mmCIF file of C-alpha atoms in Angstrom:
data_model
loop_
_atom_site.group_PDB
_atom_site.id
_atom_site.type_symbol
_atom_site.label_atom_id
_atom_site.label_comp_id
_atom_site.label_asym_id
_atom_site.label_seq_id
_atom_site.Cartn_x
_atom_site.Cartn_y
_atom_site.Cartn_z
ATOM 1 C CA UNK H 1 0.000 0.000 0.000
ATOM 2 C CA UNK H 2 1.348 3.212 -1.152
ATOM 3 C CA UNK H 3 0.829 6.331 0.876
ATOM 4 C CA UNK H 4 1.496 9.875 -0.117
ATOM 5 C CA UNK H 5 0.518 12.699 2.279
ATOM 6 C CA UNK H 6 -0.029 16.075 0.865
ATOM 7 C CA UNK H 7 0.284 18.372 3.709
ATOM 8 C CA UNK H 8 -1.478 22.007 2.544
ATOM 9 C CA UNK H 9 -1.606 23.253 6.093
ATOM 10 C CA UNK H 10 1.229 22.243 8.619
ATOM 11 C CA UNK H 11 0.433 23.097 12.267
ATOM 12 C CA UNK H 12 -0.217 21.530 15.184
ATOM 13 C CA UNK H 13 -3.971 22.717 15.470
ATOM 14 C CA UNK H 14 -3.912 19.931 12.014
ATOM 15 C CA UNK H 15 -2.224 17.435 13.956
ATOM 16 C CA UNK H 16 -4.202 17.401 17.407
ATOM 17 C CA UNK H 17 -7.619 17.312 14.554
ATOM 18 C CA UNK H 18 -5.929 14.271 12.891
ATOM 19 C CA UNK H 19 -5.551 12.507 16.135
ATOM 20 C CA UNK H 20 -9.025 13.344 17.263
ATOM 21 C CA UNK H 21 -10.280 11.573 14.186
ATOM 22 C CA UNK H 22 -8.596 9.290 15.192
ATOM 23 C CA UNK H 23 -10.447 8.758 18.608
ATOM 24 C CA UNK H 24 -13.634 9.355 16.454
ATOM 25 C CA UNK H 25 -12.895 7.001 13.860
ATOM 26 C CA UNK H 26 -13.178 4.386 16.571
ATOM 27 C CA UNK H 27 -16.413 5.686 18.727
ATOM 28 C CA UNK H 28 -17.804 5.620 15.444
ATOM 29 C CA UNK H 29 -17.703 1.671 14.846
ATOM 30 C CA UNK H 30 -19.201 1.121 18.343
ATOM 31 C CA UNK H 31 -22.244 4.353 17.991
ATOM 32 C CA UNK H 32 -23.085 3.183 14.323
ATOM 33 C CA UNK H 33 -23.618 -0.765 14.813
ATOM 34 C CA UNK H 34 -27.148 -0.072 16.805
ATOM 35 C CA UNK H 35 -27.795 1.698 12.764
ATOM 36 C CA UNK H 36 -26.952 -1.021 11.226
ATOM 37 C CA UNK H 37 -24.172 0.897 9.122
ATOM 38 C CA UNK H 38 -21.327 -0.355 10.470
ATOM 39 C CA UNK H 39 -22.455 -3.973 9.004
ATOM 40 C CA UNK H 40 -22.278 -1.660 5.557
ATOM 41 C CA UNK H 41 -19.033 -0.086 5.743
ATOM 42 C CA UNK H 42 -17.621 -3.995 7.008
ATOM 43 C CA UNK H 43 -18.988 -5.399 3.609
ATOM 44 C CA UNK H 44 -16.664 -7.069 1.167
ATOM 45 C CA UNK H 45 -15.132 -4.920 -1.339
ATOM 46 C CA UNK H 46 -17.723 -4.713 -4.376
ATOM 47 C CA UNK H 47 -17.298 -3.150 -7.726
ATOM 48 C CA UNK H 48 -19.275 -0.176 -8.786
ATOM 49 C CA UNK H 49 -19.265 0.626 -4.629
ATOM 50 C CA UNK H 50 -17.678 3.075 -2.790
ATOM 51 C CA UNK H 51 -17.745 4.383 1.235
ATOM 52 C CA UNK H 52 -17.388 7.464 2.589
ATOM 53 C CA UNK H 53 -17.295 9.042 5.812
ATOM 54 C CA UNK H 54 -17.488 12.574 7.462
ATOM 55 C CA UNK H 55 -16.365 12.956 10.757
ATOM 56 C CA UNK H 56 -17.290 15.933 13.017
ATOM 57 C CA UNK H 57 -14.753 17.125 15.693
ATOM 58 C CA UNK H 58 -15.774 21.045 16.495
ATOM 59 C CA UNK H 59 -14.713 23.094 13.549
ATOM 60 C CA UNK H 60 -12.694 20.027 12.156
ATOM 61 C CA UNK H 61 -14.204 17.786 9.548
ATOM 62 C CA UNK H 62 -12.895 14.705 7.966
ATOM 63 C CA UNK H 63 -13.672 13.200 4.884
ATOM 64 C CA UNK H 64 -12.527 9.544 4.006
ATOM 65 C CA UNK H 65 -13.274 8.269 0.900
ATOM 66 C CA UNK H 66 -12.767 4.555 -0.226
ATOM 67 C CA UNK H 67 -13.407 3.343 -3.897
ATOM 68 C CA UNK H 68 -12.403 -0.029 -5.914
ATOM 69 C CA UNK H 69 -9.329 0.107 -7.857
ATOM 70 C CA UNK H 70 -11.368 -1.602 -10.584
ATOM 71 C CA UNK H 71 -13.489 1.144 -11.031
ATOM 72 C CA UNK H 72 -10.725 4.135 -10.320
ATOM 73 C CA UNK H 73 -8.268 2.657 -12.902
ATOM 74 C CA UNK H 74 -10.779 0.498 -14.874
ATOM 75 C CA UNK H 75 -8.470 -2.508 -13.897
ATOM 76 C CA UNK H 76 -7.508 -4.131 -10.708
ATOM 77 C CA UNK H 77 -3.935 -4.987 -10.635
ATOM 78 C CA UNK H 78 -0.669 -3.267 -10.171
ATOM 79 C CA UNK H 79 -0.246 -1.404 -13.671
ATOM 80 C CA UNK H 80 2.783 -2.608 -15.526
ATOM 81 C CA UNK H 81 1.803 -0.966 -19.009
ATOM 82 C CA UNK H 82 3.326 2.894 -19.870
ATOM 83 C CA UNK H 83 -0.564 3.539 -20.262
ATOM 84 C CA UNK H 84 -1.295 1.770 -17.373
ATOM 85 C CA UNK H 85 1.209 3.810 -15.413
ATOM 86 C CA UNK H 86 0.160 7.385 -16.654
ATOM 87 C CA UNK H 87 -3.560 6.502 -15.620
ATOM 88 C CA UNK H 88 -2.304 5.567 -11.981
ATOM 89 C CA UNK H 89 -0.528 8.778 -11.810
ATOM 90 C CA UNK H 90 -3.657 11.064 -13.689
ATOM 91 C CA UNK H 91 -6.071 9.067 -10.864
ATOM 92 C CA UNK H 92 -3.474 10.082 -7.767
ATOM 93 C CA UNK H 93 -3.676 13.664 -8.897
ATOM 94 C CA UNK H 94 -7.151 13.359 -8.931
ATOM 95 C CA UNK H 95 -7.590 11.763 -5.444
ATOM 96 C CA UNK H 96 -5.290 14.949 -4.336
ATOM 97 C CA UNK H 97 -7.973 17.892 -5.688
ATOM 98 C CA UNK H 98 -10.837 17.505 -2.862
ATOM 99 C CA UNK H 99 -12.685 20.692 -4.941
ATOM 100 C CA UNK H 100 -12.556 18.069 -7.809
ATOM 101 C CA UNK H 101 -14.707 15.357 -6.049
ATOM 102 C CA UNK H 102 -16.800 17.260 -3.465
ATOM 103 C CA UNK H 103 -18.057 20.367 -3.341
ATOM 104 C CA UNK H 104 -19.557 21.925 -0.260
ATOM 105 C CA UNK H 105 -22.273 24.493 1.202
ATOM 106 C CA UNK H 106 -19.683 26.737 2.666
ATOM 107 C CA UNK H 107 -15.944 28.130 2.376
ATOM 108 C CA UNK H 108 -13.689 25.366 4.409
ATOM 109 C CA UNK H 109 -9.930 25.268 4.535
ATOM 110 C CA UNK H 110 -8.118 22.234 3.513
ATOM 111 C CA UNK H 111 -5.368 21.495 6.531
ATOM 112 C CA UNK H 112 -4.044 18.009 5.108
ATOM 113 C CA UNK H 113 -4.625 15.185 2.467
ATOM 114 C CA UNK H 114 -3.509 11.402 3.211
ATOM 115 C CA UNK H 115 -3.931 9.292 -0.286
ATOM 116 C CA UNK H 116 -3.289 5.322 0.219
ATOM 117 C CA UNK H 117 -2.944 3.602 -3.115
ATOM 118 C CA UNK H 118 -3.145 -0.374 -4.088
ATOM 119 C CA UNK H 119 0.671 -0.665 -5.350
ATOM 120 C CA UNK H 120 4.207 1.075 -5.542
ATOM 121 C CA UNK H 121 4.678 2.328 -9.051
ATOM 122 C CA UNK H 122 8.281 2.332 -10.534
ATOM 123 C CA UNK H 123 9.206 5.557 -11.923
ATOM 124 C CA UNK H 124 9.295 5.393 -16.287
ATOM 125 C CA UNK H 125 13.272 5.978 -16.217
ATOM 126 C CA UNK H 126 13.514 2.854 -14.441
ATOM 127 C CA UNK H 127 11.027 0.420 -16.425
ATOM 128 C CA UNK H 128 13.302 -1.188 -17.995
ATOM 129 C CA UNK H 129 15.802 -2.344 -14.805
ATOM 130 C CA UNK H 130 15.818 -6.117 -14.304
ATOM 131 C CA UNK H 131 15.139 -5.337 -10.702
ATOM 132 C CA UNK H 132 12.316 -3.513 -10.740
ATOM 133 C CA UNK H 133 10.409 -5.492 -13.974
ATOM 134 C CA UNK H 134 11.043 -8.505 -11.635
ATOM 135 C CA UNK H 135 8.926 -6.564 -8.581
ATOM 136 C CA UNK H 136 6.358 -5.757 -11.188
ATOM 137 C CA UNK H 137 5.894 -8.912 -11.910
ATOM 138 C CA UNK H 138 5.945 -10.540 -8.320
ATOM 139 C CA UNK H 139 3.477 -8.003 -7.714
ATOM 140 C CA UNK H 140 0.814 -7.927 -10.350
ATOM 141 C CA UNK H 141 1.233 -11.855 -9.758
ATOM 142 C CA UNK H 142 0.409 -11.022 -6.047
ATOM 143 C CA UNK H 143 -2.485 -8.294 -7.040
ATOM 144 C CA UNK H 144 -4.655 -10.017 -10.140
ATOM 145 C CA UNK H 145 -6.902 -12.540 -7.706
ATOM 146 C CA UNK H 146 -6.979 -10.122 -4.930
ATOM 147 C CA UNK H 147 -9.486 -6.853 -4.516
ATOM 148 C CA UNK H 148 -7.948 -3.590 -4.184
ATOM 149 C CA UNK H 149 -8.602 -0.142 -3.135
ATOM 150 C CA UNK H 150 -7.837 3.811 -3.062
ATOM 151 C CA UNK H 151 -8.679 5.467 0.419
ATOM 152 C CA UNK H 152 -8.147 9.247 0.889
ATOM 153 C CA UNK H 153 -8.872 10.987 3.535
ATOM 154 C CA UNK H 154 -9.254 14.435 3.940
ATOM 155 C CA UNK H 155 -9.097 16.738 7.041
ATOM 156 C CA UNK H 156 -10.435 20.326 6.883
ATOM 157 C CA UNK H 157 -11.223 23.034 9.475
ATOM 158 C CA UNK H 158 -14.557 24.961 8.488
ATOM 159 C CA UNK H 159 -15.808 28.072 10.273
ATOM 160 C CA UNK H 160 -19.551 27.522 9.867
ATOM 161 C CA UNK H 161 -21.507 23.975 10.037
ATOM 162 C CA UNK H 162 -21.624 22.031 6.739
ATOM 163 C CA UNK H 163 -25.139 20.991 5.910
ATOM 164 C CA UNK H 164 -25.003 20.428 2.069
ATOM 165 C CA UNK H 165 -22.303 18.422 0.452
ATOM 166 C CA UNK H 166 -22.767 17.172 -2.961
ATOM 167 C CA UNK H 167 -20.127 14.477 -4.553
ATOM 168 C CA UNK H 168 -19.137 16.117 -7.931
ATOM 169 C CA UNK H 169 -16.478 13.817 -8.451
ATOM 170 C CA UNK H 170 -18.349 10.607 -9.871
ATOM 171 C CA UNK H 171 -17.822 11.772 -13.508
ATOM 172 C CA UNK H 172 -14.194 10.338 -12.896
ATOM 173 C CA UNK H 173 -15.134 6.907 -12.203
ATOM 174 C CA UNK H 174 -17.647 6.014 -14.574
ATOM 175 C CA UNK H 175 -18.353 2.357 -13.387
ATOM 176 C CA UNK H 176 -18.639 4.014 -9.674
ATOM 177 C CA UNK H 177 -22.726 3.040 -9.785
ATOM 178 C CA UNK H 178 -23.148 4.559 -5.542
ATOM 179 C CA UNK H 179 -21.324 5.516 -2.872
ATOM 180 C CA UNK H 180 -22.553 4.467 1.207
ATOM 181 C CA UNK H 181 -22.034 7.227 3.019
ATOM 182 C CA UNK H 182 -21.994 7.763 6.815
ATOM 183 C CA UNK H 183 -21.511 10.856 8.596
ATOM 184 C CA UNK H 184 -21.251 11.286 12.733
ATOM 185 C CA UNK H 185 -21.269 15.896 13.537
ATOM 186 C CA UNK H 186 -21.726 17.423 16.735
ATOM 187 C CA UNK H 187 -25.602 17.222 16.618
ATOM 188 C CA UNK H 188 -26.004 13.452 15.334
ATOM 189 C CA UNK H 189 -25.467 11.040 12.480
ATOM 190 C CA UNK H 190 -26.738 9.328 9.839
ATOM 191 C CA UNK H 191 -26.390 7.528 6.496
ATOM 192 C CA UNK H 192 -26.890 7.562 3.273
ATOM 193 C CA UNK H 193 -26.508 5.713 -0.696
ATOM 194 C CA UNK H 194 -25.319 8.667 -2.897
ATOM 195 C CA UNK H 195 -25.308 8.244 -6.653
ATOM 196 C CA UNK H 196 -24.515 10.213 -9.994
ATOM 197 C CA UNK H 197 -27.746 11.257 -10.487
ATOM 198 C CA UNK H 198 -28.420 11.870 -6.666
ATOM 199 C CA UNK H 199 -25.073 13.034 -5.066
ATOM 200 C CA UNK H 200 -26.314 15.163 -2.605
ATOM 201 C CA UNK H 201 -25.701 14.808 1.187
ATOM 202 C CA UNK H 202 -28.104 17.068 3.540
ATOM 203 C CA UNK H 203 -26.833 16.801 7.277
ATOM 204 C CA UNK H 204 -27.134 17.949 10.414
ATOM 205 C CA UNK H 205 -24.510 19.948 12.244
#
């Protein structure tokens, strides 16, 4: 799993919000199960389905978003192909532009992006090295039978409670038929199936 952490805001107000999630991340396993949503978000990985959750910590909100590589890339194994490569990368950048895939019902400031991808990518000067075609190989060997994923998660600090948020970003993803989305504010929680042609989100915060 490949991580890349895009850091837009670097303070320690971001850092004590990302360890908050943290904390919340976890109550919100146990507070959801009465719902009946954790049993969603614990569902094997399916095609055409993505999760998302939005966490509420005071003026901090996080966003994680989780979506099939098989639907990202349009293939699900570790891309070995200069094509297959330059679609990995174009999908990364995309996972990195939050304004790209969501857009919300008032001004918030981006404080940090974390982007987990399925596989290492070797860079294109050094396709052709014995050593790194042989790790291709071992790993698209590894990857083709398996299921994999691309989770971001993004952490923002917003002034004013967020009660629309619509998911712009499904033109990107094609195959992406709905998202399950779960949310836990200050003032409650609740869930969710977005889709293209409904991709809005009204909460309460």
């Amino acid at each position: 799993m490949k991580t890349i952490s895009i850091t837009w805001k670097n303070s320690q107000k971001a850092l004590r919000a990302s360890s908050t999630f943290l904390k919340v991340g976890t109550f919100v396993g146990l507070n959801l199960a009465g719902m009946g949503i954790n049993a969603v978000h614990a569902a094997p990985h399916t095609h055409g389905e993505g999760k998302l959750q939005i966490l509420q910590a005071g003026s901090e909100w996080q966003f994680v978003l989780q979506l099939p590589a098989a639907d990202v890339l349009g293939f699900e194994y570790a891309p070995s192909t200069s094509s297959e490569k330059k679609r990995y990368k174009e999908t990364q950048k995309v996972f990195q532009r939050f304004d790209d895939i969501f857009t919300l019902s008032n001004t918030c400031e981006l404080l940090d992006t974390t982007l987990e991808s399925p596989w290492e990518v070797a860079n294109e000067h050094d396709e052709h090295d014995e050593h790194d075609e042989h790790e291709s190989e071992h790993e698209d060997h590894a990857h083709r039978n398996t299921h994999s994923d691309f989770r971001v998660a993004y952490l923002l600090s917003c002034q004013g409670p967020v009660k629309r948020i619509e998911m712009t970003g499904f033109p990107h993803w094609p195959s992406l038929q709905h998202v399950n989305a779960i949310w836990v504010t200050n003032k409650g929680q609740g869930a969710l199936e977005i889709t293209p042609s409904q991709p809005t989100l009204l909460i309460s915060s």
